[in-house]
Amino acid sequence: MFEKTFIIFFPLFIYLLNSFFIKKKLFPNFSGSIHQSFFNNKTVPLSGGIFLCVVILYCFKNESFILIFSVFLIFLIGFFSDINYLSSVNWRFFFQSIILFGFVFFTETNVVSIRINFIDYYLNNFWISCLFTTFCLIIMLNGTNFIDGLNGLIISYSLIIIFILYRLNLINLFFSDINLLFIIVTLLSLIVLNFYNRLFMGDSGSYLLGFLIGYILIKIYIINPSISPYFVALLLWYPAFETFFSIIRKLKTRKSPIKPDNNHFHHLLFLFIEKKLKLKKLKSNNVSSLIIILYNFFIFNISTLNIYFTYYQIFLIIINITIYLIIYMKLSDFKKLNA
C-alpha cells in the first residue's frame, strides 16, 4: 500500500523539486548545449538523470551489488559532465569502458552468439565476448546521448521499447508490476516536463536510459536465445546507427568523431519542420520528436510479428537504414539551401 501511495505522489515530488531547481538555478544547462538543446537556455535544469537514478536504484534494490553500483557510477559520469566537472569526452569514454567492462565481466552478462558462425566462434571466448558486449553497451549509452536533442525523444524511445517488451511478456523478467509501474510513471512525468521545457535529461539521464534499455535487452536475449539477436538490434537501431553514421560522417569531413555537432538527423528534421511549417522552436522541437517516435513505434510493432526469424528482422533493419539515409540526404540538402 505504501509503495502504491508513494508512486502516485512521486510525480508531484518530481514537479516540486524540479521547480526548486529552476528557482535556485541548480544544475543549469552548461553542457551539451550544441547537440542537446535548440534553445541554449541555462534556466532549464539538467535534472532528469537525478530522478531517474533514484527510481532505477529503488527498482534494482534486490539485484546484485555490482548492478546497483554500476548504475550509480554511470550516473556519476553523466552528472559530473552535466555540472561541467568532466567535460572531456575522452575521459567520459574511458570511464564508461572501465565500468561497463567490469559490470559485464563480474555479472557474466556477455553475448555469446549473434548467429554469424565465424563471429560466434570468437564469441565463445569469454574475454572476447565481454569486450563485444561492453562495446554494445558503450554504443547504446553514447547513441542514446547522441539522439538526446529533441524534447521527449529518448524518454519516448525508451517507453515504446518497454511497451513492446511488455506486450511480449519479456519485461517481467526484470521488474515486478509495481516496479514497472514506478518506472513508467516516472518516465511519463519526466516527458511532460521535458516537452514543456522545464527539464532536460542531461548526460546523466541519457546514459542511464541507454544502460537500462541496453542491459534489459541483452539480458533478455541471454535468457531467451531463441529470440533473434537482430530483433534486439532492431529495437536499438536508431541510436546505434545514429552513432555509426555520425562517426563516418565526421571522419569524412575530417572532424573529430567524438565531438558533438548539430548535423544529426533530428537536428535536420527540426530545421525542416521549423522552416517549412513556420512553427516556433518549441513546437518544431516537439513535432520533430513525435515524428521520429511514431515511425519507430510503427516499425517496432511490425517487428513483433516474428521475433525469432532473423532474416525478417534484418530486412526491417535494412529498410530503416535505407529510409534514414534517403531522408537524411534530402534534409541535408534543405539545410544547405536555407543556410
Rosetta silent file (secondary structure, phi, psi, omega in degrees, C-alpha in Angstrom):
SEQUENCE: MFEKTFIIFFPLFIYLLNSFFIKKKLFPNFSGSIHQSFFNNKTVPLSGGIFLCVVILYCFKNESFILIFSVFLIFLIGFFSDINYLSSVNWRFFFQSIILFGFVFFTETNVVSIRINFIDYYLNNFWISCLFTTFCLIIMLNGTNFIDGLNGLIISYSLIIIFILYRLNLINLFFSDINLLFIIVTLLSLIVLNFYNRLFMGDSGSYLLGFLIGYILIKIYIINPSISPYFVALLLWYPAFETFFSIIRKLKTRKSPIKPDNNHFHHLLFLFIEKKLKLKKLKSNNVSSLIIILYNFFIFNISTLNIYFTYYQIFLIIINITIYLIIYMKLSDFKKLNA
SCORE:     score description
SCORE:     0.000 S_00000001
   1 L     0.000  -41.826  179.504    0.000    0.000    0.000 S_00000001
   2 H   -62.075  -42.248 -178.766    2.840    2.365    0.884 S_00000001
   3 H   -61.226  -44.919 -179.684    4.567    1.704   -2.445 S_00000001
   4 H   -62.775  -41.567  178.646    1.424    2.493   -4.459 S_00000001
   5 H   -64.200  -42.485  179.459    0.865    5.700   -2.490 S_00000001
   6 H   -62.134  -42.706 -179.850    4.495    6.699   -2.991 S_00000001
   7 H   -64.314  -40.580 -179.020    4.263    6.064   -6.747 S_00000001
   8 H   -61.986  -39.467 -175.527    1.065    8.116   -7.026 S_00000001
   9 H   -93.567   -5.458 -178.732    2.660   11.125   -5.353 S_00000001
  10 H   -62.851  -39.503  175.628    6.125   10.755   -6.900 S_00000001
  11 H   -57.571  -36.985  176.874    5.217   12.874   -9.990 S_00000001
  12 H   -65.773  -40.173  176.985    4.264   15.698   -7.617 S_00000001
  13 H   -60.635  -44.392  178.438    7.601   15.269   -5.851 S_00000001
  14 H   -59.744  -46.539 -177.511    9.398   15.496   -9.209 S_00000001
  15 H   -62.402  -46.774 -176.593    7.482   18.642  -10.163 S_00000001
  16 H   -67.558  -44.490 -179.558    8.082   20.423   -6.841 S_00000001
  17 H   -67.467  -38.907  178.354   11.756   19.521   -6.574 S_00000001
  18 H   -66.107  -36.173  176.006   12.376   20.417  -10.229 S_00000001
  19 H   -63.560  -36.493  176.474   10.628   23.769   -9.654 S_00000001
  20 H   -64.889  -41.957  177.193   13.018   24.318   -6.740 S_00000001
  21 H   -59.391  -42.867 -179.710   15.964   23.555   -9.044 S_00000001
  22 H   -65.027  -44.997 -178.064   14.661   26.132  -11.537 S_00000001
  23 H   -62.817  -41.136 -177.760   14.092   28.757   -8.864 S_00000001
  24 H   -90.408    0.094 -179.901   17.542   28.297   -7.359 S_00000001
  25 L    56.624   46.297  178.028   19.164   27.849  -10.803 S_00000001
  26 L   -91.298  149.644  179.692   20.650   24.491   -9.856 S_00000001
  27 L    50.991   51.476 -177.825   22.123   22.078  -12.423 S_00000001
  28 L   -66.933  162.088 -174.590   21.968   24.672  -15.228 S_00000001
  29 L   -79.771   71.002  178.611   22.333   23.664  -18.862 S_00000001
  30 L   -87.160  -29.013 -174.301   26.066   24.298  -19.206 S_00000001
  31 L  -109.085  150.699  173.554   26.961   21.090  -21.009 S_00000001
  32 L    74.159   12.194 -174.078   25.754   19.581  -24.236 S_00000001
  33 H   -65.413  -25.620 -178.575   24.077   22.770  -25.450 S_00000001
  34 H   -67.401  -43.788 -173.503   25.377   22.270  -29.000 S_00000001
  35 H  -112.160   -8.533 -176.050   23.718   18.940  -29.582 S_00000001
  36 H  -107.857   -9.183 -177.258   21.192   18.610  -26.753 S_00000001
  37 L  -147.724  137.869  175.740   19.270   21.851  -26.924 S_00000001
  38 L   -93.777   -0.151 -173.204   17.965   24.162  -29.601 S_00000001
  39 L  -110.105  -22.183 -176.542   17.350   26.862  -27.026 S_00000001
  40 L    50.009   41.355 -175.455   20.687   27.125  -25.190 S_00000001
  41 L   -96.182  108.417 -175.621   18.549   28.009  -22.166 S_00000001
  42 L   -77.938   -3.859  177.787   20.575   27.799  -18.984 S_00000001
  43 L   -84.105  -11.649  178.307   17.451   28.174  -16.814 S_00000001
  44 L   -88.299  117.106 -175.836   16.325   24.640  -17.711 S_00000001
  45 L   -75.049  145.254  174.182   17.926   22.229  -15.209 S_00000001
  46 L   -88.037   67.282 -170.136   19.659   19.029  -16.307 S_00000001
  47 L  -108.945   -5.052 -176.975   17.830   17.177  -13.553 S_00000001
  48 H   -57.846  -39.088 -178.797   16.175   14.256  -15.348 S_00000001
  49 H   -65.528  -30.512  179.851   19.015   11.890  -14.540 S_00000001
  50 H   -64.253  -49.171  179.981   18.746   12.604  -10.808 S_00000001
  51 H   -66.247  -40.352 -178.462   15.116   11.473  -10.622 S_00000001
  52 H   -65.597  -38.866 -179.771   15.729    8.540  -12.930 S_00000001
  53 H   -62.136  -43.297  178.822   18.705    7.332  -10.884 S_00000001
  54 H   -58.375  -45.477 -176.892   16.614    7.250   -7.710 S_00000001
  55 H   -67.631  -46.274 -178.883   13.912    5.181   -9.404 S_00000001
  56 H   -62.767  -43.876  179.116   16.296    2.708  -11.086 S_00000001
  57 H   -62.665  -38.059  178.172   18.252    2.135   -7.868 S_00000001
  58 H   -65.296  -45.614 -177.456   14.998    1.543   -5.999 S_00000001
  59 H   -69.071  -25.372  179.121   13.712   -0.918   -8.585 S_00000001
  60 L   -98.735   15.157 -173.078   17.056   -2.779   -8.611 S_00000001
  61 L   -60.662  -25.519 -179.720   17.350   -2.814   -4.806 S_00000001
  62 L   -97.989    4.875  179.546   17.094   -6.604   -4.689 S_00000001
  63 L   -87.651 -177.288 -177.090   19.555   -7.157   -7.534 S_00000001
  64 L   -65.931  151.664  178.554   23.296   -7.731   -7.294 S_00000001
  65 H   -60.682  -36.359 -177.991   25.516   -5.100   -5.716 S_00000001
  66 H   -62.611  -41.913  177.967   27.564   -4.922   -8.919 S_00000001
  67 H   -63.482  -47.891 -178.980   24.498   -3.907  -10.961 S_00000001
  68 H   -62.183  -44.284 -179.294   23.451   -1.277   -8.424 S_00000001
  69 H   -64.935  -38.915  179.501   27.000    0.082   -8.120 S_00000001
  70 H   -64.912  -42.487  176.939   27.390    0.202  -11.917 S_00000001
  71 H   -58.123  -45.547 -178.393   24.151    2.174  -12.288 S_00000001
  72 H   -65.060  -41.787  179.813   25.373    4.678   -9.708 S_00000001
  73 H   -65.713  -39.816  177.867   28.802    5.056  -11.338 S_00000001
  74 H   -64.105  -40.296  175.358   27.254    5.590  -14.772 S_00000001
  75 H   -59.661  -43.747 -178.042   25.009    8.238  -13.267 S_00000001
  76 H   -62.022  -39.958  178.021   28.054    9.946  -11.725 S_00000001
  77 H   -58.161  -48.286  179.654   29.851   10.115  -15.084 S_00000001
  78 H   -67.307  -38.726 -178.682   26.859   11.861  -16.629 S_00000001
  79 H   -64.735  -45.864  178.962   26.257   14.040  -13.575 S_00000001
  80 H   -65.038  -30.362  174.720   29.849   15.312  -13.471 S_00000001
  81 H   -68.118  -41.931 -178.475   29.540   16.006  -17.194 S_00000001
  82 H   -64.154  -36.226 -179.962   26.323   17.946  -16.617 S_00000001
  83 L   -92.833   11.398  172.255   27.882   20.156  -13.939 S_00000001
  84 L    70.603   25.926  175.430   30.924   20.673  -16.150 S_00000001
  85 L   -95.559  -13.408 -179.969   33.402   18.781  -13.953 S_00000001
  86 L  -137.388   69.213 -174.277   34.007   16.107  -16.592 S_00000001
  87 L   -81.481  -16.905 -177.786   33.849   17.962  -19.875 S_00000001
  88 L   -74.714  120.369  177.074   36.377   15.742  -21.675 S_00000001
  89 H   -63.851  -37.470 -179.102   34.643   13.263  -23.995 S_00000001
  90 H   -61.686  -43.077  179.778   37.764   11.079  -23.972 S_00000001
  91 H   -68.607  -39.143  178.145   37.725   10.740  -20.187 S_00000001
  92 H   -62.652  -42.137  178.451   33.995   10.010  -20.142 S_00000001
  93 H   -63.422  -40.924  179.885   34.517    7.306  -22.757 S_00000001
  94 H   -62.518  -49.206 -178.994   37.420    5.856  -20.746 S_00000001
  95 H   -64.727  -39.284  176.076   35.429    5.681  -17.505 S_00000001
  96 H   -58.127  -46.146 -177.667   32.418    4.209  -19.314 S_00000001
  97 H   -60.402  -44.919 -179.005   34.611    1.489  -20.808 S_00000001
  98 H   -64.205  -47.582 -176.803   36.117    0.519  -17.438 S_00000001
  99 H   -65.594  -46.191 -176.453   32.767    0.466  -15.612 S_00000001
 100 H   -69.088  -38.228  177.493   30.875   -1.391  -18.327 S_00000001
 101 H   -65.312  -42.294  177.984   33.600   -3.988  -18.850 S_00000001
 102 H   -61.607  -41.025  178.672   33.751   -4.603  -15.117 S_00000001
 103 H   -62.512  -50.015 -178.537   29.971   -4.935  -14.996 S_00000001
 104 H   -62.261  -42.808 -176.464   29.840   -7.389  -17.918 S_00000001
 105 H   -64.953  -50.350 -173.284   32.803   -9.404  -16.602 S_00000001
 106 H   -78.051  -25.382  178.211   31.668   -9.808  -12.996 S_00000001
 107 H   -96.307   -7.261 -178.572   27.967  -10.369  -13.770 S_00000001
 108 L    56.009   40.591  176.046   28.711  -12.553  -16.823 S_00000001
 109 L   -92.438   64.501 -173.596   26.201  -10.556  -18.852 S_00000001
 110 L  -117.833  137.507  179.315   28.009  -11.401  -22.073 S_00000001
 111 L   -79.520  131.512 -177.173   26.614  -12.161  -25.519 S_00000001
 112 L  -115.870    0.474  179.383   27.937  -15.441  -26.957 S_00000001
 113 L  -158.127  135.894  171.187   26.110  -15.579  -30.293 S_00000001
 114 L  -125.156   17.280  176.434   24.850  -13.238  -32.985 S_00000001
 115 L    64.238   31.870  168.713   24.049  -16.060  -35.447 S_00000001
 116 L  -124.796  111.297 -165.495   27.064  -15.437  -37.668 S_00000001
 117 H   -53.040  -49.580 -174.527   29.194  -18.559  -37.435 S_00000001
 118 H   -69.445  -28.321  175.366   32.703  -17.138  -37.756 S_00000001
 119 H   -76.038  -40.432  178.489   31.909  -14.354  -35.241 S_00000001
 120 H   -60.835  -31.361  178.244   30.219  -16.777  -32.850 S_00000001
 121 H   -58.676  -43.287  179.882   33.387  -18.856  -32.917 S_00000001
 122 H   -77.128  -30.782  179.632   35.314  -15.972  -31.349 S_00000001
 123 H   -69.167  -15.057  174.899   32.449  -15.021  -29.025 S_00000001
 124 L   -69.040  -17.044  172.283   32.826  -18.422  -27.381 S_00000001
 125 L   -79.682  123.881 -173.265   35.950  -16.943  -25.823 S_00000001
 126 H   -58.568  -42.417 -177.823   34.802  -15.295  -22.590 S_00000001
 127 H   -65.983  -43.836  178.756   37.156  -12.307  -22.853 S_00000001
 128 H   -65.057  -40.068  178.473   36.203  -11.526  -26.434 S_00000001
 129 H   -61.859  -41.043  178.263   32.541  -11.938  -25.549 S_00000001
 130 H   -64.546  -42.292  178.656   32.930   -9.479  -22.660 S_00000001
 131 H   -63.934  -42.131  179.174   34.673   -6.952  -24.906 S_00000001
 132 H   -63.197  -45.265 -179.949   31.976   -7.292  -27.552 S_00000001
 133 H   -66.062  -38.441  176.161   29.146   -6.838  -25.023 S_00000001
 134 H   -61.281  -43.128  178.142   30.948   -3.865  -23.488 S_00000001
 135 H   -59.531  -43.388  179.327   31.237   -2.330  -26.944 S_00000001
 136 H   -60.978  -43.282 -179.565   27.480   -2.814  -27.495 S_00000001
 137 H   -68.579  -36.611  176.945   26.652   -1.108  -24.198 S_00000001
 138 H   -63.383  -42.277  176.914   29.019    1.782  -24.950 S_00000001
 139 H   -60.676  -41.054 -179.116   27.285    2.282  -28.299 S_00000001
 140 H   -66.498  -44.734  179.521   23.938    2.264  -26.534 S_00000001
 141 H   -59.823  -50.550 -175.033   24.994    4.791  -23.879 S_00000001
 142 H   -78.090  -29.263  174.982   26.506    7.219  -26.339 S_00000001
 143 H   -65.539  -40.941  176.455   23.900    6.576  -29.029 S_00000001
 144 H   -63.034  -39.571  177.576   21.164    7.497  -26.578 S_00000001
 145 H   -66.826  -35.491  179.334   23.115   10.622  -25.724 S_00000001
 146 H   -62.416  -40.518 -175.518   23.522   11.408  -29.440 S_00000001
 147 L   -88.216    2.615  179.253   19.760   11.406  -30.076 S_00000001
 148 L   -82.286   68.871 -179.975   19.010   13.457  -26.970 S_00000001
 149 L  -129.914   -5.017  177.085   18.419   16.626  -28.932 S_00000001
 150 L  -122.582  144.440 -179.666   14.636   16.787  -29.116 S_00000001
 151 L   -58.842  127.514  174.414   12.248   17.107  -26.216 S_00000001
 152 L    79.140   -2.492 -171.898   10.974   13.740  -25.101 S_00000001
 153 H   -66.050  -53.764 -176.275   12.825   11.749  -27.744 S_00000001
 154 H   -71.290  -30.563  178.580   14.980    9.449  -25.622 S_00000001
 155 H   -69.378  -46.358  179.357   12.263    9.055  -22.982 S_00000001
 156 H   -63.038  -41.133  179.656    9.615    8.185  -25.592 S_00000001
 157 H   -60.914  -42.441  178.541   12.001    5.839  -27.373 S_00000001
 158 H   -66.494  -39.435 -179.101   12.652    4.022  -24.098 S_00000001
 159 H   -64.737  -39.898 -178.783    8.943    3.879  -23.302 S_00000001
 160 H   -72.033  -30.209  174.167    7.985    2.257  -26.593 S_00000001
 161 H   -65.758  -44.059  176.882   10.711   -0.377  -26.119 S_00000001
 162 H   -60.687  -40.742  178.853    9.318   -1.090  -22.640 S_00000001
 163 H   -62.212  -45.343  179.560    5.814   -1.278  -24.149 S_00000001
 164 H   -61.210  -44.832  179.954    6.946   -3.752  -26.813 S_00000001
 165 H   -66.213  -34.036  177.059    8.684   -5.932  -24.225 S_00000001
 166 H   -67.297  -42.158  177.581    5.597   -5.794  -22.012 S_00000001
 167 H   -59.784  -34.738 -177.740    3.397   -6.931  -24.901 S_00000001
 168 L   -90.179    5.739 -179.411    5.720   -9.878  -25.441 S_00000001
 169 L    57.989   38.357 -179.610    5.759  -10.733  -21.703 S_00000001
 170 L  -107.133  -25.293 -176.315    9.522  -10.227  -21.574 S_00000001
 171 H   -72.413  -21.967 -178.816    9.849   -7.225  -19.255 S_00000001
 172 H   -69.602   -7.076  174.372    8.503   -9.216  -16.299 S_00000001
 173 H   -68.932  -18.436 -172.947   11.870  -10.982  -16.169 S_00000001
 174 L  -116.637  -35.676 -171.915   13.261   -7.834  -14.540 S_00000001
 175 L  -128.288  140.812  168.781   10.509   -5.924  -12.811 S_00000001
 176 L   -71.036  167.268 -179.870    7.515   -6.693  -10.672 S_00000001
 177 H   -58.885  -38.731 -177.445    4.287   -4.992  -11.722 S_00000001
 178 H   -69.894  -39.763  178.745    4.719   -2.336   -9.051 S_00000001
 179 H   -69.790  -38.409  176.814    8.315   -1.532  -10.054 S_00000001
 180 H   -63.094  -41.586  176.672    7.396   -1.422  -13.729 S_00000001
 181 H   -60.692  -40.116  179.961    4.568    0.974  -12.876 S_00000001
 182 H   -61.364  -45.673  179.727    7.048    3.106  -10.932 S_00000001
 183 H   -64.010  -44.940 -178.027    9.400    3.350  -13.917 S_00000001
 184 H   -65.497  -44.190  179.011    6.597    4.146  -16.374 S_00000001
 185 H   -61.263  -41.574  179.152    5.030    6.795  -14.118 S_00000001
 186 H   -64.016  -47.156 -179.616    8.434    8.411  -13.639 S_00000001
 187 H   -63.209  -39.571  178.159    9.234    8.452  -17.364 S_00000001
 188 H   -65.472  -38.186  177.440    5.800    9.886  -18.177 S_00000001
 189 H   -64.911  -43.029 -179.989    6.316   12.605  -15.552 S_00000001
 190 H   -66.402  -36.457 -176.613    9.738   13.450  -16.966 S_00000001
 191 H   -69.996  -32.893  177.145    8.459   13.535  -20.532 S_00000001
 192 H   -64.936  -48.308  179.030    5.743   16.071  -19.657 S_00000001
 193 H   -64.220  -36.225  179.376    8.281   18.401  -18.031 S_00000001
 194 H   -66.795  -43.422  179.409   10.680   17.816  -20.931 S_00000001
 195 H   -63.151  -31.438  179.628    8.057   18.654  -23.567 S_00000001
 196 L   -93.250   11.188  175.910    7.305   21.912  -21.764 S_00000001
 197 L    61.890   35.476  177.531   10.998   22.774  -21.481 S_00000001
 198 L  -102.117   -7.309 -175.320   11.004   22.564  -17.707 S_00000001
 199 L  -162.447  140.516  171.190   13.614   19.822  -17.518 S_00000001
 200 L  -115.713  149.756 -179.860   16.359   18.242  -19.619 S_00000001
 201 L   -72.079  -32.918 -178.773   17.610   14.691  -19.155 S_00000001
 202 H    70.252  177.915  177.921   21.248   15.714  -19.449 S_00000001
 203 H   -63.975  -36.082 -179.590   24.120   13.306  -19.930 S_00000001
 204 H   -62.876  -42.684 -179.971   23.249   11.567  -16.663 S_00000001
 205 H   -69.429  -42.308 -178.200   19.701   10.837  -17.834 S_00000001
 206 H   -69.221  -39.184  177.519   20.654    9.722  -21.327 S_00000001
 207 H   -63.263  -42.589 -179.178   23.458    7.449  -20.052 S_00000001
 208 H   -64.692  -44.237  178.664   21.113    5.850  -17.510 S_00000001
 209 H   -64.146  -40.848  178.238   18.379    5.225  -20.069 S_00000001
 210 H   -61.534  -43.255  179.960   20.925    3.807  -22.500 S_00000001
 211 H   -68.372  -44.431 -178.295   22.310    1.458  -19.869 S_00000001
 212 H   -59.475  -51.762 -177.993   18.884    0.418  -18.575 S_00000001
 213 H   -68.028  -42.304  179.543   17.458   -0.440  -22.003 S_00000001
 214 H   -61.960  -45.918  179.716   20.711   -1.975  -23.248 S_00000001
 215 H   -62.000  -46.327 -178.869   21.095   -4.166  -20.153 S_00000001
 216 H   -60.164  -46.189 -176.845   17.468   -5.338  -20.265 S_00000001
 217 H   -68.093  -41.276  178.071   17.622   -6.271  -23.954 S_00000001
 218 H   -64.062  -42.967 -179.339   20.965   -8.074  -23.674 S_00000001
 219 H   -65.688  -39.263  177.364   19.762   -9.983  -20.620 S_00000001
 220 H   -59.894  -43.158 -179.868   16.512  -10.928  -22.374 S_00000001
 221 H   -67.326  -38.023  178.415   18.486  -12.366  -25.285 S_00000001
 222 H   -64.190  -41.525 -178.923   20.826  -14.281  -22.964 S_00000001
 223 H   -74.652  -32.765 -178.320   17.861  -15.797  -21.122 S_00000001
 224 L  -122.080   73.151 -175.821   15.884  -16.415  -24.350 S_00000001
 225 L   -65.568  -11.784  177.210   18.477  -17.327  -27.025 S_00000001
 226 L   -72.377  -21.475  174.496   15.697  -18.495  -29.374 S_00000001
 227 L   -68.671  138.040  178.970   14.842  -14.812  -29.902 S_00000001
 228 L   -65.947  132.205  176.133   16.701  -13.404  -32.869 S_00000001
 229 H   -62.997  -19.219 -179.292   19.559  -11.114  -31.780 S_00000001
 230 H   -82.254  -13.824  167.838   18.516   -8.913  -34.685 S_00000001
 231 H   -69.189  -43.133  175.424   15.185   -8.264  -33.008 S_00000001
 232 H   -62.435  -43.999  179.003   17.222   -6.748  -30.184 S_00000001
 233 H   -61.621  -37.572  179.568   19.338   -4.893  -32.760 S_00000001
 234 H   -63.542  -42.575  179.857   16.186   -3.563  -34.417 S_00000001
 235 H   -63.920  -23.877 -178.970   14.904   -2.102  -31.155 S_00000001
 236 L  -106.572    8.421 -169.420   18.224   -0.301  -30.785 S_00000001
 237 H   -60.205  -40.342 -172.474   18.754    0.529  -34.445 S_00000001
 238 H   -67.014  -55.313  177.651   18.143    4.292  -34.252 S_00000001
 239 H   -64.288  -34.499 -179.174   20.642    5.316  -31.519 S_00000001
 240 H   -67.640  -48.568 -178.417   23.134    2.708  -32.744 S_00000001
 241 H   -69.359  -34.849  176.670   23.002    3.723  -36.398 S_00000001
 242 H   -58.862  -39.149  178.775   22.977    7.414  -35.480 S_00000001
 243 H   -65.582  -52.475 -178.576   26.257    6.809  -33.662 S_00000001
 244 H   -62.477  -44.356 -178.168   27.925    4.884  -36.502 S_00000001
 245 H   -65.123  -38.984  179.565   26.655    7.245  -39.193 S_00000001
 246 H   -65.199  -39.927  178.433   27.792   10.314  -37.241 S_00000001
 247 H   -62.997  -47.195  179.394   31.288    8.868  -36.805 S_00000001
 248 H   -62.672  -44.140 -179.473   31.572    8.105  -40.540 S_00000001
 249 H   -60.652  -42.134 -178.132   30.135   11.495  -41.470 S_00000001
 250 H   -72.766  -39.128  177.330   32.600   13.364  -39.254 S_00000001
 251 H   -62.846  -37.474 -179.995   35.607   11.326  -40.361 S_00000001
 252 H   -63.151  -34.226  179.881   34.677   12.027  -43.971 S_00000001
 253 L   -97.134   12.824  176.898   34.754   15.774  -43.281 S_00000001
 254 L    59.345   42.195  175.112   37.951   15.400  -41.188 S_00000001
 255 L  -112.886  160.664  179.248   36.257   16.324  -37.923 S_00000001
 256 L   -65.728  126.089 -177.818   36.617   14.642  -34.562 S_00000001
 257 L   -68.003  -17.073 -178.372   34.171   11.693  -34.457 S_00000001
 258 L  -102.565   -2.095  179.542   33.511   12.210  -30.747 S_00000001
 259 L   -85.945  128.843 -178.188   32.914   15.964  -30.874 S_00000001
 260 L   -67.776  149.846  175.221   29.182   16.885  -30.811 S_00000001
 261 L  -144.296 -174.113 -179.048   27.663   18.868  -33.655 S_00000001
 262 L  -117.256   36.936  177.500   24.229   19.892  -34.924 S_00000001
 263 L  -114.788   21.491  174.414   24.087   17.785  -38.076 S_00000001
 264 L   -71.838  163.062 -178.846   22.342   14.767  -36.603 S_00000001
 265 H   -53.931  -45.834 -175.880   19.156   13.519  -38.221 S_00000001
 266 H   -68.338  -30.624  175.386   16.930   15.030  -35.534 S_00000001
 267 H   -64.749  -45.248 -178.425   18.632   18.443  -35.876 S_00000001
 268 H   -66.508  -38.783  178.015   17.998   18.480  -39.620 S_00000001
 269 H   -64.483  -41.651  176.972   14.404   17.354  -39.161 S_00000001
 270 H   -58.114  -47.117 -179.675   13.872   20.110  -36.601 S_00000001
 271 H   -61.105  -42.751  179.742   15.225   22.718  -39.014 S_00000001
 272 H   -62.299  -46.684 -179.735   12.985   21.415  -41.811 S_00000001
 273 H   -63.032  -42.954 -178.141    9.857   21.475  -39.622 S_00000001
 274 H   -64.203  -46.419 -176.425   10.673   24.940  -38.304 S_00000001
 275 H   -75.852  -42.772 -173.328   11.334   26.478  -41.731 S_00000001
 276 H   -74.438  -43.720 -178.061    8.755   24.583  -43.759 S_00000001
 277 H   -93.973   -6.476  178.480    5.823   24.762  -41.347 S_00000001
 278 L    55.496   48.739  178.420    6.915   28.087  -39.852 S_00000001
 279 L   -98.510  159.712  174.496    6.441   26.885  -36.297 S_00000001
 280 L   -69.736  163.187 -173.943    8.025   28.253  -33.157 S_00000001
 281 H   -57.669  -46.510 -176.990   11.095   26.461  -31.836 S_00000001
 282 H   -63.032  -43.472  179.045    9.334   24.602  -29.027 S_00000001
 283 H   -67.082  -41.108  178.470    6.547   23.339  -31.312 S_00000001
 284 H   -61.825  -40.313  178.249    9.033   22.413  -34.031 S_00000001
 285 H   -60.379  -50.917 -176.429   11.058   20.531  -31.441 S_00000001
 286 H   -68.279  -38.520  178.731    8.078   18.556  -30.138 S_00000001
 287 H   -64.787  -43.161  179.124    6.650   17.820  -33.607 S_00000001
 288 H   -60.675  -43.262  178.410   10.021   16.531  -34.817 S_00000001
 289 H   -61.772  -43.853 -179.051   10.293   14.267  -31.790 S_00000001
 290 H   -63.826  -37.434  179.045    6.780   12.876  -32.335 S_00000001
 291 H   -61.579  -47.313 -179.129    7.511   12.076  -35.990 S_00000001
 292 H   -64.718  -42.136 -178.073   10.579   10.012  -35.082 S_00000001
 293 H   -67.350  -43.349 -179.299    8.803    8.252  -32.230 S_00000001
 294 H   -63.927  -38.395  177.557    5.695    7.393  -34.263 S_00000001
 295 H   -62.298  -48.333 -178.477    7.823    5.925  -37.039 S_00000001
 296 H   -67.152  -35.259  176.475    9.762    3.739  -34.620 S_00000001
 297 H   -61.073  -41.374  178.108    6.605    2.722  -32.789 S_00000001
 298 H   -63.832  -48.542 -178.591    5.181    1.538  -36.113 S_00000001
 299 H   -64.576  -42.291 -178.863    8.341   -0.386  -37.050 S_00000001
 300 H   -62.554  -38.537  178.567    8.727   -1.974  -33.622 S_00000001
 301 H   -67.314  -36.996  175.902    5.174   -3.283  -33.724 S_00000001
 302 H   -64.341  -37.803 -177.901    5.785   -4.795  -37.156 S_00000001
 303 H   -64.143  -25.701 -177.622    8.934   -6.459  -35.821 S_00000001
 304 L   -74.036   -7.846  179.449    6.905   -8.299  -33.160 S_00000001
 305 L   -63.473  -28.611  175.485    5.146  -10.346  -35.858 S_00000001
 306 L  -157.775   91.436 -176.050    8.097  -12.734  -35.741 S_00000001
 307 L   -81.274   -3.652 -177.503   10.788  -12.035  -33.166 S_00000001
 308 L  -101.239  -15.169 -173.998   12.507  -15.381  -33.833 S_00000001
 309 L   -92.864  107.314 -173.946   13.068  -15.045  -37.593 S_00000001
 310 H   -61.901  -45.632 -176.474   16.460  -13.438  -38.186 S_00000001
 311 H   -63.463  -33.335  177.229   16.052  -12.640  -41.882 S_00000001
 312 H   -64.740  -44.626 -179.941   12.788  -10.825  -41.185 S_00000001
 313 H   -67.616  -39.879  177.392   14.452   -8.629  -38.548 S_00000001
 314 H   -63.343  -40.115  177.884   17.466   -7.944  -40.795 S_00000001
 315 H   -59.190  -43.411  179.691   15.107   -6.935  -43.607 S_00000001
 316 H   -66.602  -36.968  177.528   13.414   -4.391  -41.308 S_00000001
 317 H   -63.635  -43.406  178.724   16.790   -3.021  -40.192 S_00000001
 318 H   -62.408  -41.757  176.903   17.830   -2.547  -43.826 S_00000001
 319 H   -58.917  -46.380  179.994   14.513   -0.780  -44.527 S_00000001
 320 H   -59.741  -47.446 -178.421   15.103    1.551  -41.572 S_00000001
 321 H   -64.378  -40.491  179.203   18.652    2.411  -42.634 S_00000001
 322 H   -62.836  -46.957  178.713   17.591    2.998  -46.245 S_00000001
 323 H   -62.315  -43.123  178.915   14.770    5.330  -45.217 S_00000001
 324 H   -56.609  -51.239 -175.510   17.089    7.106  -42.783 S_00000001
 325 H   -65.225  -40.902  179.725   19.763    7.745  -45.430 S_00000001
 326 H   -63.191  -48.038 -178.770   17.307    8.919  -48.104 S_00000001
 327 H   -68.417  -37.819  179.683   15.572   11.349  -45.764 S_00000001
 328 H   -60.313  -44.755 -179.377   18.880   12.480  -44.255 S_00000001
 329 H   -62.655  -39.962  179.433   20.264   13.432  -47.677 S_00000001
 330 H   -68.218  -40.488  178.306   17.103   15.384  -48.517 S_00000001
 331 H   -68.288  -35.951  177.614   17.134   17.170  -45.164 S_00000001
 332 H   -65.579  -41.213  176.224   20.836   17.938  -45.544 S_00000001
 333 H   -62.981  -39.583  178.163   20.208   19.471  -48.969 S_00000001
 334 H   -61.723  -41.356  179.246   17.374   21.514  -47.476 S_00000001
 335 H   -63.910  -41.299 -180.000   19.698   22.841  -44.783 S_00000001
 336 H   -64.041  -38.060 -179.488   22.316   23.854  -47.367 S_00000001
 337 H   -70.987  -25.124 -176.665   19.713   25.693  -49.420 S_00000001
 338 L  -109.201   14.453 -179.415   18.452   27.533  -46.348 S_00000001
 339 L   -67.355    0.000    0.000   21.816   28.247  -44.756 S_00000001
